[in-house]
Every structure is written in structure tokens, then in C-alpha cells.
PDB file of C-alpha atoms in Angstrom:
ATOM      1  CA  UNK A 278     -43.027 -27.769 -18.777  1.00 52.00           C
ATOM      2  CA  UNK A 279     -44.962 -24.690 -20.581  1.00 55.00           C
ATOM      3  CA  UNK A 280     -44.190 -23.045 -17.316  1.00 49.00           C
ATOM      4  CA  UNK A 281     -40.961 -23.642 -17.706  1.00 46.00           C
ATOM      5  CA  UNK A 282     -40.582 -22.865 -21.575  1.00 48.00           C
ATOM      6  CA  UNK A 283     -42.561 -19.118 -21.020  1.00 49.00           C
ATOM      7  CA  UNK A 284     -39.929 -18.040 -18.215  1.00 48.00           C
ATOM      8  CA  UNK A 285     -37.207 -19.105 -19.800  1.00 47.00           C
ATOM      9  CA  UNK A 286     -38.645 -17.193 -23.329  1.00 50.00           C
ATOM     10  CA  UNK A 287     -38.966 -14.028 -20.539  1.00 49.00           C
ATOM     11  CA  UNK A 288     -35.756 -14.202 -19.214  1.00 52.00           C
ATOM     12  CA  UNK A 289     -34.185 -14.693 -22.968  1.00 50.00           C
ATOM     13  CA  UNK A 290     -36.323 -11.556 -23.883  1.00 51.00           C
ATOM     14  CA  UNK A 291     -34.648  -9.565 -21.440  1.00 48.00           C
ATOM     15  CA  UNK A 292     -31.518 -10.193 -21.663  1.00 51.00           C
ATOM     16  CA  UNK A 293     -31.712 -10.094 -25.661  1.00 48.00           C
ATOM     17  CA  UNK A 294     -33.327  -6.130 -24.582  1.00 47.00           C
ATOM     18  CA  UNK A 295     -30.700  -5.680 -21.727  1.00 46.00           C
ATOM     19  CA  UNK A 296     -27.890  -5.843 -23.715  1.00 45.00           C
ATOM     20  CA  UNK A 297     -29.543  -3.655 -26.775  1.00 47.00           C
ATOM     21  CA  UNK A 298     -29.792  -0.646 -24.692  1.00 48.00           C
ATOM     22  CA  UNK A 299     -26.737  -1.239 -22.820  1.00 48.00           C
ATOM     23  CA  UNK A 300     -24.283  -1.094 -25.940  1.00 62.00           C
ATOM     24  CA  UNK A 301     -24.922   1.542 -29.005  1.00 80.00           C
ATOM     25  CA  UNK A 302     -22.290   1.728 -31.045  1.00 89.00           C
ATOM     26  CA  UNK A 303     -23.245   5.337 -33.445  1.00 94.00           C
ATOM     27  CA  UNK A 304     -21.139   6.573 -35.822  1.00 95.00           C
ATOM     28  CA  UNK A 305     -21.247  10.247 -35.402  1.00 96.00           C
ATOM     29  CA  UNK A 306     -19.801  13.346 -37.517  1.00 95.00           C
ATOM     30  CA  UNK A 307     -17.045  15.370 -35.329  1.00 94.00           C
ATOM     31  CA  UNK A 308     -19.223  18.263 -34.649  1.00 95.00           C
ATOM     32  CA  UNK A 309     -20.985  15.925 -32.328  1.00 96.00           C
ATOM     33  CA  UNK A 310     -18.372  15.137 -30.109  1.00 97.00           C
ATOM     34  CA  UNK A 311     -17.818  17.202 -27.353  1.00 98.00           C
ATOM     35  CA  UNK A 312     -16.467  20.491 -27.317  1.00 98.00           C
ATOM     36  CA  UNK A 313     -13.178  19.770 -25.428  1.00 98.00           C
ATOM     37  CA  UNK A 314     -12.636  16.628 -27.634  1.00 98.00           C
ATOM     38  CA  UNK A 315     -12.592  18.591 -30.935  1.00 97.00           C
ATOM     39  CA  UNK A 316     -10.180  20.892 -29.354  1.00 98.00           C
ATOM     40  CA  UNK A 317      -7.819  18.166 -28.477  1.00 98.00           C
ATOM     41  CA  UNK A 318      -7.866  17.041 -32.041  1.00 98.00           C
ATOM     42  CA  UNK A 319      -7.020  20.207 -33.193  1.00 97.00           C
ATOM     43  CA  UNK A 320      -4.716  21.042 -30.816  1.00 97.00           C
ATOM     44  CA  UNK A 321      -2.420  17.946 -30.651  1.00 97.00           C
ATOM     45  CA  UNK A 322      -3.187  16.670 -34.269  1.00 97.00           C
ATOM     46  CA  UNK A 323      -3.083  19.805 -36.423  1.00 95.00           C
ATOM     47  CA  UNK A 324      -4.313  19.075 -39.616  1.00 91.00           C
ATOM     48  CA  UNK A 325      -4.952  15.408 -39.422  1.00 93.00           C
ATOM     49  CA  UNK A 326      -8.280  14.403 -40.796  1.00 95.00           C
ATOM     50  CA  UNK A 327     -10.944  12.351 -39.069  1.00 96.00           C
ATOM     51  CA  UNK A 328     -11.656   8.919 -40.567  1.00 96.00           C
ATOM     52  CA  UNK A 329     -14.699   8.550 -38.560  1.00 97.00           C
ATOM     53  CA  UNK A 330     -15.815   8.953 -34.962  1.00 97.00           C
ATOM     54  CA  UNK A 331     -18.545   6.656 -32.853  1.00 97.00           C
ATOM     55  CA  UNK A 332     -20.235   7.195 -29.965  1.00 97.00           C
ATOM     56  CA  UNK A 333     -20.767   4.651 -27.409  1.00 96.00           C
ATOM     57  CA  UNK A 334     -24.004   5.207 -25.018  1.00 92.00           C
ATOM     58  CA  UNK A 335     -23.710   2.336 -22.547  1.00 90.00           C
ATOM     59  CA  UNK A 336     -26.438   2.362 -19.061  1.00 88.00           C
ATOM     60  CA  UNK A 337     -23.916   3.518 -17.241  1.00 91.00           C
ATOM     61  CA  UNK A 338     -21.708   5.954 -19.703  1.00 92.00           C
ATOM     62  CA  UNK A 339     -20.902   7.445 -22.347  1.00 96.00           C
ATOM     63  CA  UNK A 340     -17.410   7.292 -24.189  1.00 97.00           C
ATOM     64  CA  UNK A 341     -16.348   8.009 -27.427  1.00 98.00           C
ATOM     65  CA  UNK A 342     -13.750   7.082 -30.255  1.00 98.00           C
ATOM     66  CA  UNK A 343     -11.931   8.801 -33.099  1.00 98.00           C
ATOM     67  CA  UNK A 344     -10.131   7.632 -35.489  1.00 98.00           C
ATOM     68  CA  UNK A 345      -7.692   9.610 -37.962  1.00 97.00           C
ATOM     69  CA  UNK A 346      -7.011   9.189 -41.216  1.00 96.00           C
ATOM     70  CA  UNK A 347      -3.420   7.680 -40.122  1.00 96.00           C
ATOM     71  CA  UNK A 348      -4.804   5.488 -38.229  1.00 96.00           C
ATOM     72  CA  UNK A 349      -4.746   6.920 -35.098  1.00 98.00           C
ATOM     73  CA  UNK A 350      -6.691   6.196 -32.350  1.00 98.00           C
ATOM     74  CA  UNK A 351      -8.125   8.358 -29.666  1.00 98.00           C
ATOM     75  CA  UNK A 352     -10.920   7.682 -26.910  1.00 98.00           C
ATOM     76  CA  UNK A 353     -12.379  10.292 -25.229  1.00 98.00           C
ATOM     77  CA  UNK A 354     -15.287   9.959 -21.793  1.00 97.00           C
ATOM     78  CA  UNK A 355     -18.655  11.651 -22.190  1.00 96.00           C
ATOM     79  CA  UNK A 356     -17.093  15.019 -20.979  1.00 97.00           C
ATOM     80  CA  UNK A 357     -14.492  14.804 -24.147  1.00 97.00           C
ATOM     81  CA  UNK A 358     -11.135  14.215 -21.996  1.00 97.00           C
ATOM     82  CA  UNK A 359      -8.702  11.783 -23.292  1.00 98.00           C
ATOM     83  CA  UNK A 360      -8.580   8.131 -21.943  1.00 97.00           C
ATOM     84  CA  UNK A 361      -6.581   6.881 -24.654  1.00 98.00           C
ATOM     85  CA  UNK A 362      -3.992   8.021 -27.421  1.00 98.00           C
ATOM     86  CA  UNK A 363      -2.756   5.004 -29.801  1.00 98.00           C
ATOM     87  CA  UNK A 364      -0.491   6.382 -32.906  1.00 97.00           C
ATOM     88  CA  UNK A 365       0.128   2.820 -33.973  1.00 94.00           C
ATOM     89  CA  UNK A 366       3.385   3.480 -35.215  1.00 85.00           C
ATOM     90  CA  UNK A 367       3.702   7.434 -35.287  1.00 95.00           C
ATOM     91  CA  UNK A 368       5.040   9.230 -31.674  1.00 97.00           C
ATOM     92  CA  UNK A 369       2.194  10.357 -29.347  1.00 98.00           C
ATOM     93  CA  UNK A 370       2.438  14.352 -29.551  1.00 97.00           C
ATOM     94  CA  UNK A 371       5.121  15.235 -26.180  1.00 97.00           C
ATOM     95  CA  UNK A 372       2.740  17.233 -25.001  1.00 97.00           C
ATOM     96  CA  UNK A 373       0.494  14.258 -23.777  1.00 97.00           C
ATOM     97  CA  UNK A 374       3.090  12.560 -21.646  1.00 97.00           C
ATOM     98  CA  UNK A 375       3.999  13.616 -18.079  1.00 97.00           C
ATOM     99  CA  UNK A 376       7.528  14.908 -17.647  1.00 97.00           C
ATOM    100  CA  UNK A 377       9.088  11.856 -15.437  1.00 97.00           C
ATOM    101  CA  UNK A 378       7.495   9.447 -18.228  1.00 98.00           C
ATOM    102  CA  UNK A 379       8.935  10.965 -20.620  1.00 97.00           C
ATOM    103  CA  UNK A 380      12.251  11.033 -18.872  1.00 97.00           C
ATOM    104  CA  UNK A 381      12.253   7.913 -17.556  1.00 97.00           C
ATOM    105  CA  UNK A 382      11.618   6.585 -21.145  1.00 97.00           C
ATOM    106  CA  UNK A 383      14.631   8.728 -22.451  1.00 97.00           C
ATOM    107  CA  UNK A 384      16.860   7.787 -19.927  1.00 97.00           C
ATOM    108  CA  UNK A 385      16.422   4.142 -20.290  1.00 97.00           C
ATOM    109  CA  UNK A 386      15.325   3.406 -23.213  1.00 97.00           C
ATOM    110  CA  UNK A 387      17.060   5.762 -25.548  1.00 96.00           C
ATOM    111  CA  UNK A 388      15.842   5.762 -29.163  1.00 95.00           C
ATOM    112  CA  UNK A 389      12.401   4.719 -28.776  1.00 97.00           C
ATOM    113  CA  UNK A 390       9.418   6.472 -28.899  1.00 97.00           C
ATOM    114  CA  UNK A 391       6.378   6.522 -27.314  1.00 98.00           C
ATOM    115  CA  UNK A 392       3.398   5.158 -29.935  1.00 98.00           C
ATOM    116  CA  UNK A 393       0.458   4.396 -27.302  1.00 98.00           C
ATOM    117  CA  UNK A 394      -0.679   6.055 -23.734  1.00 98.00           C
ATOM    118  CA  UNK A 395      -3.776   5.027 -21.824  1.00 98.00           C
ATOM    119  CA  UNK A 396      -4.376   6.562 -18.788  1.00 97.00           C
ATOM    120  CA  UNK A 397      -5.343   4.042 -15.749  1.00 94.00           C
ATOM    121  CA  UNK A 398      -6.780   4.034 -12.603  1.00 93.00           C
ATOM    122  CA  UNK A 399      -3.116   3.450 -11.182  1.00 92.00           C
ATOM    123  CA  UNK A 400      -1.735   5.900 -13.646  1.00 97.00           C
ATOM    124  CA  UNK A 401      -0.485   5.142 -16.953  1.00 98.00           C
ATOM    125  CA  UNK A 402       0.103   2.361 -19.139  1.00 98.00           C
ATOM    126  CA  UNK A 403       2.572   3.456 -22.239  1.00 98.00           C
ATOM    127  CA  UNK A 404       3.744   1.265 -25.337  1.00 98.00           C
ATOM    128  CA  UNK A 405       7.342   1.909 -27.174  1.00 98.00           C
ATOM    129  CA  UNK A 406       7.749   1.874 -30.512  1.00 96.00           C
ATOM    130  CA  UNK A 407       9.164  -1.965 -29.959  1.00 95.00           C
ATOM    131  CA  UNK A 408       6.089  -2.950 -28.498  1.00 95.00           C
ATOM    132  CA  UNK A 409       7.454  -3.061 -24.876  1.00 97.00           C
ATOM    133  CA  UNK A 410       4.397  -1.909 -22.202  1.00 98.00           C
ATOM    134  CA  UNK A 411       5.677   0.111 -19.350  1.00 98.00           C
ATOM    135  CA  UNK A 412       3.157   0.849 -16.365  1.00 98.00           C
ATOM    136  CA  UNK A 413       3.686   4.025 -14.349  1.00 98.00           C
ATOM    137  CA  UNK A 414       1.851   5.333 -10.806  1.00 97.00           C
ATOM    138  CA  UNK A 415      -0.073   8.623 -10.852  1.00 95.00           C
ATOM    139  CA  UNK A 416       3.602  10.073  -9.693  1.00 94.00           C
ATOM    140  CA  UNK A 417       5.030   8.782 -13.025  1.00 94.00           C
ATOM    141  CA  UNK A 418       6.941   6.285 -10.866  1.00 96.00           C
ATOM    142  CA  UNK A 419       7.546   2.736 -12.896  1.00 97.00           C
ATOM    143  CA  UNK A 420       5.228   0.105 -11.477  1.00 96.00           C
ATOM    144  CA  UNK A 421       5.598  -2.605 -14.282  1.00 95.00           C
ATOM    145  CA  UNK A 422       7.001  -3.652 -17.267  1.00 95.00           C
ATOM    146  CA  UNK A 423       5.455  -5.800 -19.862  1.00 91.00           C
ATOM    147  CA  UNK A 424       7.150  -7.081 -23.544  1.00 79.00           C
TER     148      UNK A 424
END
């Protein structure tokens, strides 16, 4: 039984240490994200101020988030290229949305604008201002729909 309650104490330990170095949540200022990151934010949100931005050092990467003083949300990988753009309520700047997105959405779904874009292994996964999800191939070809 003491055999027992020392491995068990062992495995606890590392798991407990495991998943302390695998997830490190640090809030950093901007000047520590990467170069091409800060450049997106000034480039495609002129003048918005960040709230505060975190770094997240997993074992196996690194991403990181930002988030604007209107609430914007923006995660970035470890080289500082976007992964996701979330404007809540706001548009997502028409810069950041492939043409036949963009024309598909305008075409059928007149009106509504695009808050949130995450870009997939398939492609890209978009949200409407009515909360509607619309999935799109690396082509910008519609894969799914989800309300």
C-alpha cells in the first residue's frame, strides 16, 4: 500500500509540473509582441489602443492575444501572423477578408457585416453581424453554414 501511495504521489507530481510548464499565460506590454504583429495593429486598427496583450508559451508553441480597447480581439502565432480577428460587434477591416468571401457574403447576405474571421486548417470560418457562422475552403468556396 505505501508502494502504491508514493507512485501515485509521483505520478500526481508530474502531472501537477506537466501542465505548469505546458500553459503560461503572461501578460506582456505591445513592444513585446512580435514585430509583424504590431504592424498589423497599426495597420488595420489605426489608432485603436491596446487594452492588454498575453503571451501564451505552451511545449509545443507559442501564440499570442491582443485585446483593444473596443473590445476587439486578435490572436496572433509565435511569428506574429493573424489566426484570429473578432470585432465583437464592429466590421473586421475589408482588407482581412479574401475577395470571394467577401462577395459571397454581399451577394447573399446583403446588409450584414462581417464581425469575426478565424482562419482554419480548411480555410476560414467567418461570423455575421447576426451571429450566423459561415465556413469557407482555402478557395473561398462555402463549405458550411452554422446559425
Amino acid at each position: 500500500m505505501r508502494l502504491f501511495t508514493k507512485l501515485f504521489a509521483a505520478i500526481a507530481a508530474l502531472f501537477a509540473s506537466a501542465s505548469f510548464v505546458s500553459c503560461k499565460d503572461v501578460i506582456i506590454t505591445a513592444d513585446k509582441l512580435p514585430a509583424a504583429a504590431q504592424t498589423f495593429i497599426k495597420e488595420y486598427f489605426p489608432g485603436s489602443d491596446i487594452s492588454y496583450a498575453k503571451k501564451d508559451k505552451e511545449l509545443t508553441k507559442t501564440t499570442y492575444e491582443v485585446v483593444l480597447q473596443d473590445g476587439t480581439e486578435i490572436d496572433f502565432d509565435s511569428k506574429g501572423q493573424w489566426d484570429k480577428v473578432d470585432c465583437k460587434r464592429a466590421t473586421v477591416p475589408a482588407k482581412l477578408i479574401p475577395d470571394a468571401i467577401a462577395t459571397y457574403v454581399q451577394t447573399n447576405f446583403p446588409g450584414q457585416a462581417i464581425v469575426k474571421i478565424d482562419k482554419e486548417l480548411f480555410g476560414y470560418e467567418i461570423e455575421l453581424q447576426n451571429d450566423l457562422e459561415l465556413k469557407f475552403d482555402k478557395n473561398g468556396r462555402l463549405v458550411n453554414i452554422d446559425d
